[in-house]
PDB file of C-alpha atoms in Angstrom:
ATOM      1  CA  MET A   1      -0.004   0.006   0.001  1.00 95.00           C
ATOM      2  CA  PHE A   2       2.674   2.498   0.974  1.00 94.00           C
ATOM      3  CA  ALA A   3       4.824   1.753  -2.107  1.00 95.00           C
ATOM      4  CA  ILE A   4       1.830   2.618  -4.333  1.00 96.00           C
ATOM      5  CA  MET A   5       1.778   5.978  -2.554  1.00 92.00           C
ATOM      6  CA  GLY A   6       5.515   6.454  -3.151  1.00 91.00           C
ATOM      7  CA  MET A   7       6.468   5.743   0.471  1.00 92.00           C
ATOM      8  CA  TYR A   8       9.193   3.285   1.448  1.00 94.00           C
ATOM      9  CA  PRO A   9      10.523   1.917   4.784  1.00 94.00           C
ATOM     10  CA  VAL A  10      13.347   4.040   6.196  1.00 91.00           C
ATOM     11  CA  SER A  11      15.211   3.022   9.365  1.00 90.00           C
ATOM     12  CA  TYR A  12      14.355   0.399  11.955  1.00 92.00           C
ATOM     13  CA  TYR A  13      13.438   0.854  15.579  1.00 90.00           C
ATOM     14  CA  ASP A  14      13.333  -1.906  18.201  1.00 92.00           C
ATOM     15  CA  LEU A  15      11.130  -0.202  20.733  1.00 90.00           C
ATOM     16  CA  SER A  16      11.275  -3.161  23.109  1.00 91.00           C
ATOM     17  CA  GLN A  17      14.501  -1.491  24.319  1.00 90.00           C
ATOM     18  CA  ALA A  18      12.208   1.228  25.725  1.00 90.00           C
ATOM     19  CA  GLY A  19       9.671  -1.220  27.122  1.00 88.00           C
ATOM     20  CA  VAL A  20       7.297  -0.990  24.153  1.00 88.00           C
ATOM     21  CA  PRO A  21       6.642  -4.438  22.567  1.00 92.00           C
ATOM     22  CA  VAL A  22       6.984  -3.480  18.911  1.00 91.00           C
ATOM     23  CA  HIS A  23       9.316  -3.276  15.916  1.00 91.00           C
ATOM     24  CA  SER A  24       8.826  -0.004  14.003  1.00 90.00           C
ATOM     25  CA  THR A  25       9.834   1.714  10.790  1.00 90.00           C
ATOM     26  CA  ALA A  26       8.900   4.912   9.054  1.00 87.00           C
ATOM     27  CA  PHE A  27       7.414   4.903   5.567  1.00 90.00           C
ATOM     28  CA  ARG A  28       8.170   8.044   3.580  1.00 88.00           C
ATOM     29  CA  PRO A  29       9.231   9.245   0.152  1.00 90.00           C
ATOM     30  CA  ILE A  30      12.936   8.720  -0.442  1.00 90.00           C
ATOM     31  CA  ASP A  31      13.938  11.129  -3.189  1.00 90.00           C
ATOM     32  CA  ASP A  32      14.097  14.921  -2.981  1.00 88.00           C
ATOM     33  CA  ALA A  33      11.388  15.601  -5.566  1.00 89.00           C
ATOM     34  CA  ALA A  34       8.968  13.233  -3.840  1.00 86.00           C
ATOM     35  CA  LEU A  35       9.773  14.702  -0.420  1.00 82.00           C
ATOM     36  CA  ALA A  36       9.034  18.168  -1.808  1.00 82.00           C
ATOM     37  CA  ARG A  37       5.551  16.968  -2.891  1.00 81.00           C
ATOM     38  CA  ASN A  38       4.845  14.753   0.122  1.00 78.00           C
ATOM     39  CA  PRO A  39       6.889  15.672   3.185  1.00 76.00           C
ATOM     40  CA  PHE A  40       5.106  13.253   5.488  1.00 79.00           C
ATOM     41  CA  ARG A  41       6.163   9.986   7.017  1.00 81.00           C
ATOM     42  CA  ILE A  42       4.082   7.289   8.629  1.00 84.00           C
ATOM     43  CA  PHE A  43       5.581   5.375  11.503  1.00 84.00           C
ATOM     44  CA  THR A  44       4.317   1.820  11.551  1.00 86.00           C
ATOM     45  CA  SER A  45       4.828  -0.860  14.147  1.00 87.00           C
ATOM     46  CA  LEU A  46       4.451  -4.598  14.348  1.00 90.00           C
ATOM     47  CA  LEU A  47       3.423  -6.006  17.678  1.00 93.00           C
ATOM     48  CA  ARG A  48       5.915  -8.470  19.106  1.00 95.00           C
ATOM     49  CA  LEU A  49       3.610 -11.080  20.564  1.00 94.00           C
ATOM     50  CA  GLU A  50       6.574 -13.123  21.824  1.00 94.00           C
ATOM     51  CA  LEU A  51       7.117 -10.394  24.401  1.00 92.00           C
ATOM     52  CA  ILE A  52       3.780 -11.220  26.070  1.00 92.00           C
ATOM     53  CA  GLU A  53       5.035 -13.370  28.940  1.00 90.00           C
ATOM     54  CA  ASN A  54       1.706 -14.983  29.839  1.00 93.00           C
ATOM     55  CA  ARG A  55       1.376 -17.848  27.346  1.00 95.00           C
ATOM     56  CA  ALA A  56      -2.429 -18.097  27.514  1.00 96.00           C
ATOM     57  CA  LEU A  57      -2.777 -14.354  27.025  1.00 95.00           C
ATOM     58  CA  ARG A  58      -0.282 -14.415  24.135  1.00 96.00           C
ATOM     59  CA  GLU A  59      -2.278 -17.218  22.465  1.00 97.00           C
ATOM     60  CA  ARG A  60      -5.520 -15.300  22.987  1.00 96.00           C
ATOM     61  CA  ALA A  61      -3.966 -12.210  21.359  1.00 96.00           C
ATOM     62  CA  GLU A  62      -2.682 -14.322  18.412  1.00 97.00           C
ATOM     63  CA  ALA A  63      -6.176 -15.785  17.881  1.00 97.00           C
ATOM     64  CA  ILE A  64      -7.808 -12.337  17.929  1.00 97.00           C
ATOM     65  CA  LEU A  65      -5.276 -10.919  15.446  1.00 96.00           C
ATOM     66  CA  ALA A  66      -5.611 -13.979  13.180  1.00 96.00           C
ATOM     67  CA  ARG A  67      -9.334 -13.159  12.692  1.00 94.00           C
ATOM     68  CA  ARG A  68      -8.759  -9.487  11.979  1.00 92.00           C
ATOM     69  CA  LYS A  69      -8.724  -7.994   8.483  1.00 92.00           C
ATOM     70  CA  ILE A  70      -7.440  -4.429   8.445  1.00 92.00           C
ATOM     71  CA  PHE A  71      -7.599  -4.016   4.655  1.00 95.00           C
ATOM     72  CA  THR A  72     -10.898  -4.085   2.800  1.00 96.00           C
ATOM     73  CA  PRO A  73     -11.242  -6.818   0.166  1.00 97.00           C
ATOM     74  CA  ARG A  74     -11.418  -4.109  -2.485  1.00 98.00           C
ATOM     75  CA  CYS A  75      -8.208  -2.439  -1.229  1.00 98.00           C
ATOM     76  CA  LEU A  76      -6.417  -5.796  -1.487  1.00 98.00           C
ATOM     77  CA  ALA A  77      -7.799  -6.316  -4.999  1.00 99.00           C
ATOM     78  CA  LEU A  78      -6.624  -2.854  -6.040  1.00 99.00           C
ATOM     79  CA  ILE A  79      -3.131  -3.523  -4.605  1.00 98.00           C
ATOM     80  CA  ALA A  80      -2.976  -6.778  -6.563  1.00 98.00           C
ATOM     81  CA  GLN A  81      -4.170  -4.972  -9.680  1.00 99.00           C
ATOM     82  CA  TYR A  82      -1.469  -2.286  -9.261  1.00 98.00           C
ATOM     83  CA  GLU A  83       1.216  -4.941  -8.747  1.00 98.00           C
ATOM     84  CA  ALA A  84       0.113  -6.696 -11.940  1.00 98.00           C
ATOM     85  CA  GLU A  85      -0.353  -3.590 -14.113  1.00 98.00           C
ATOM     86  CA  GLY A  86       2.153  -1.165 -12.582  1.00 97.00           C
ATOM     87  CA  GLU A  87      -0.250   1.783 -12.627  1.00 97.00           C
ATOM     88  CA  PHE A  88      -3.774   2.922 -11.896  1.00 98.00           C
ATOM     89  CA  THR A  89      -6.271   4.782 -14.032  1.00 98.00           C
ATOM     90  CA  SER A  90      -7.465   8.046 -12.454  1.00 98.00           C
ATOM     91  CA  ALA A  91     -10.670   6.302 -11.344  1.00 98.00           C
ATOM     92  CA  ASP A  92      -8.724   3.380  -9.826  1.00 98.00           C
ATOM     93  CA  ALA A  93      -6.412   5.808  -8.022  1.00 98.00           C
ATOM     94  CA  ARG A  94      -9.370   7.652  -6.481  1.00 98.00           C
ATOM     95  CA  GLU A  95     -10.959   4.360  -5.427  1.00 98.00           C
ATOM     96  CA  PHE A  96      -7.628   3.160  -4.009  1.00 98.00           C
ATOM     97  CA  VAL A  97      -7.316   6.271  -1.837  1.00 96.00           C
ATOM     98  CA  GLN A  98     -10.853   5.781  -0.527  1.00 97.00           C
ATOM     99  CA  GLU A  99     -10.217   2.107   0.245  1.00 97.00           C
ATOM    100  CA  ALA A 100      -6.814   2.855   1.804  1.00 95.00           C
ATOM    101  CA  LEU A 101      -8.449   5.442   4.068  1.00 93.00           C
ATOM    102  CA  GLU A 102     -10.678   2.686   5.445  1.00 92.00           C
ATOM    103  CA  THR A 103      -7.521   0.986   6.707  1.00 91.00           C
ATOM    104  CA  PHE A 104      -6.795   3.958   8.929  1.00 86.00           C
ATOM    105  CA  ARG A 105     -10.351   4.727  10.041  1.00 87.00           C
ATOM    106  CA  TRP A 106     -10.709   5.128  13.788  1.00 84.00           C
ATOM    107  CA  HIS A 107     -12.889   2.551  15.518  1.00 83.00           C
ATOM    108  CA  ARG A 108     -14.568   3.339  18.818  1.00 85.00           C
ATOM    109  CA  GLN A 109     -15.821  -0.177  19.512  1.00 90.00           C
ATOM    110  CA  ALA A 110     -13.494  -2.934  20.737  1.00 92.00           C
ATOM    111  CA  THR A 111     -13.828  -6.424  19.263  1.00 94.00           C
ATOM    112  CA  VAL A 112     -13.191  -8.213  22.539  1.00 96.00           C
ATOM    113  CA  ASP A 113     -14.865  -8.455  25.914  1.00 96.00           C
ATOM    114  CA  GLU A 114     -13.900  -6.161  28.753  1.00 96.00           C
ATOM    115  CA  GLU A 115     -11.994  -8.916  30.618  1.00 96.00           C
ATOM    116  CA  THR A 116      -9.753  -9.558  27.588  1.00 96.00           C
ATOM    117  CA  TYR A 117      -9.119  -5.847  27.060  1.00 96.00           C
ATOM    118  CA  HIS A 118      -8.106  -5.319  30.695  1.00 97.00           C
ATOM    119  CA  ALA A 119      -5.885  -8.426  30.714  1.00 96.00           C
ATOM    120  CA  LEU A 120      -4.044  -7.184  27.635  1.00 96.00           C
ATOM    121  CA  HIS A 121      -3.912  -3.638  29.025  1.00 95.00           C
ATOM    122  CA  ARG A 122      -2.261  -4.910  32.229  1.00 95.00           C
ATOM    123  CA  GLU A 123       0.435  -6.509  30.031  1.00 93.00           C
ATOM    124  CA  HIS A 124       0.948  -3.206  28.125  1.00 92.00           C
ATOM    125  CA  ARG A 125      -1.607  -0.549  27.062  1.00 91.00           C
ATOM    126  CA  LEU A 126      -0.279  -0.622  23.475  1.00 91.00           C
ATOM    127  CA  ILE A 127      -0.938  -4.380  23.269  1.00 93.00           C
ATOM    128  CA  ALA A 128      -4.555  -3.735  24.236  1.00 93.00           C
ATOM    129  CA  ASP A 129      -4.883  -0.919  21.702  1.00 91.00           C
ATOM    130  CA  VAL A 130      -3.386  -2.993  18.892  1.00 92.00           C
ATOM    131  CA  VAL A 131      -5.175  -6.255  19.575  1.00 95.00           C
ATOM    132  CA  CYS A 132      -8.622  -5.157  20.715  1.00 94.00           C
ATOM    133  CA  PHE A 133      -9.820  -2.944  17.864  1.00 91.00           C
ATOM    134  CA  PRO A 134     -10.750  -3.884  14.283  1.00 89.00           C
ATOM    135  CA  GLY A 135      -8.322  -1.563  12.540  1.00 86.00           C
ATOM    136  CA  CYS A 136      -4.667  -0.736  12.764  1.00 84.00           C
ATOM    137  CA  HIS A 137      -3.328   1.224  15.687  1.00 77.00           C
ATOM    138  CA  ILE A 138      -2.489   4.779  14.603  1.00 72.00           C
ATOM    139  CA  ASN A 139       0.789   6.085  15.955  1.00 64.00           C
ATOM    140  CA  HIS A 140       1.118   9.467  14.247  1.00 61.00           C
ATOM    141  CA  LEU A 141       1.600  11.251  10.983  1.00 61.00           C
ATOM    142  CA  THR A 142       4.589  13.558  11.154  1.00 65.00           C
ATOM    143  CA  PRO A 143       5.454  16.402   8.829  1.00 65.00           C
ATOM    144  CA  ARG A 144       9.128  16.724   7.806  1.00 64.00           C
ATOM    145  CA  THR A 145       9.947  20.002   9.476  1.00 69.00           C
ATOM    146  CA  LEU A 146      12.158  21.674  12.028  1.00 59.00           C
ATOM    147  CA  ASP A 147       9.376  24.118  12.965  1.00 75.00           C
ATOM    148  CA  ILE A 148       6.482  21.982  14.154  1.00 73.00           C
ATOM    149  CA  ASP A 149       4.732  25.016  15.692  1.00 82.00           C
ATOM    150  CA  ARG A 150       4.568  26.719  12.280  1.00 85.00           C
ATOM    151  CA  VAL A 151       3.312  23.535  10.630  1.00 83.00           C
ATOM    152  CA  GLN A 152       0.661  23.121  13.281  1.00 83.00           C
ATOM    153  CA  SER A 153      -0.514  26.710  12.831  1.00 87.00           C
ATOM    154  CA  LEU A 154      -0.845  26.139   9.048  1.00 87.00           C
ATOM    155  CA  MET A 155      -2.688  22.825   9.269  1.00 84.00           C
ATOM    156  CA  PRO A 156      -6.238  24.318   9.367  1.00 90.00           C
ATOM    157  CA  GLU A 157      -5.534  26.076   6.044  1.00 90.00           C
ATOM    158  CA  CYS A 158      -5.054  22.614   4.567  1.00 85.00           C
ATOM    159  CA  GLY A 159      -8.239  21.252   6.120  1.00 86.00           C
ATOM    160  CA  ILE A 160      -6.389  19.367   8.866  1.00 83.00           C
ATOM    161  CA  GLU A 161      -7.562  19.771  12.445  1.00 81.00           C
ATOM    162  CA  PRO A 162      -4.395  19.879  14.608  1.00 75.00           C
ATOM    163  CA  LYS A 163      -4.221  18.000  17.852  1.00 68.00           C
ATOM    164  CA  SER A 164      -4.412  20.256  20.894  1.00 67.00           C
ATOM    165  CA  VAL A 165      -1.033  21.074  22.441  1.00 57.00           C
ATOM    166  CA  ASP A 166      -2.501  22.022  25.838  1.00 52.00           C
TER     167      ASP A 166
END
């Protein structure tokens, strides 16, 4: 999905060193022209289930994740189409963006019972957030800038509601 959007993995972070049970990377454009058009990066993480010490809880988390589908069937079909054809028509590109957005949609309802959520949360809050909801866990979208205050002040002009800094 990210490669279709011109974003590639850059760097590797083992966050278990900081007590967070994930591997992470940042997807972003890699050439200067692409960075000028799209100066954003998306940090993504993979949950390290082997770091859940309680075996029964780890197996429960694995079973929950095995049932989850974070990509829509149409998004997967469009990715396969792009891989086969190497490009999209304008209509396909618009549809791909809409389907890709579904991947990152926020979900307010957990897919597990309260007991499971709390058991996973006691292990680590990030484990609960990743495992217990139907979509992917959103870390953050970061602009490539040295002046984050300026970027934040300009976000509303681009139709982006900035997160409160209070």
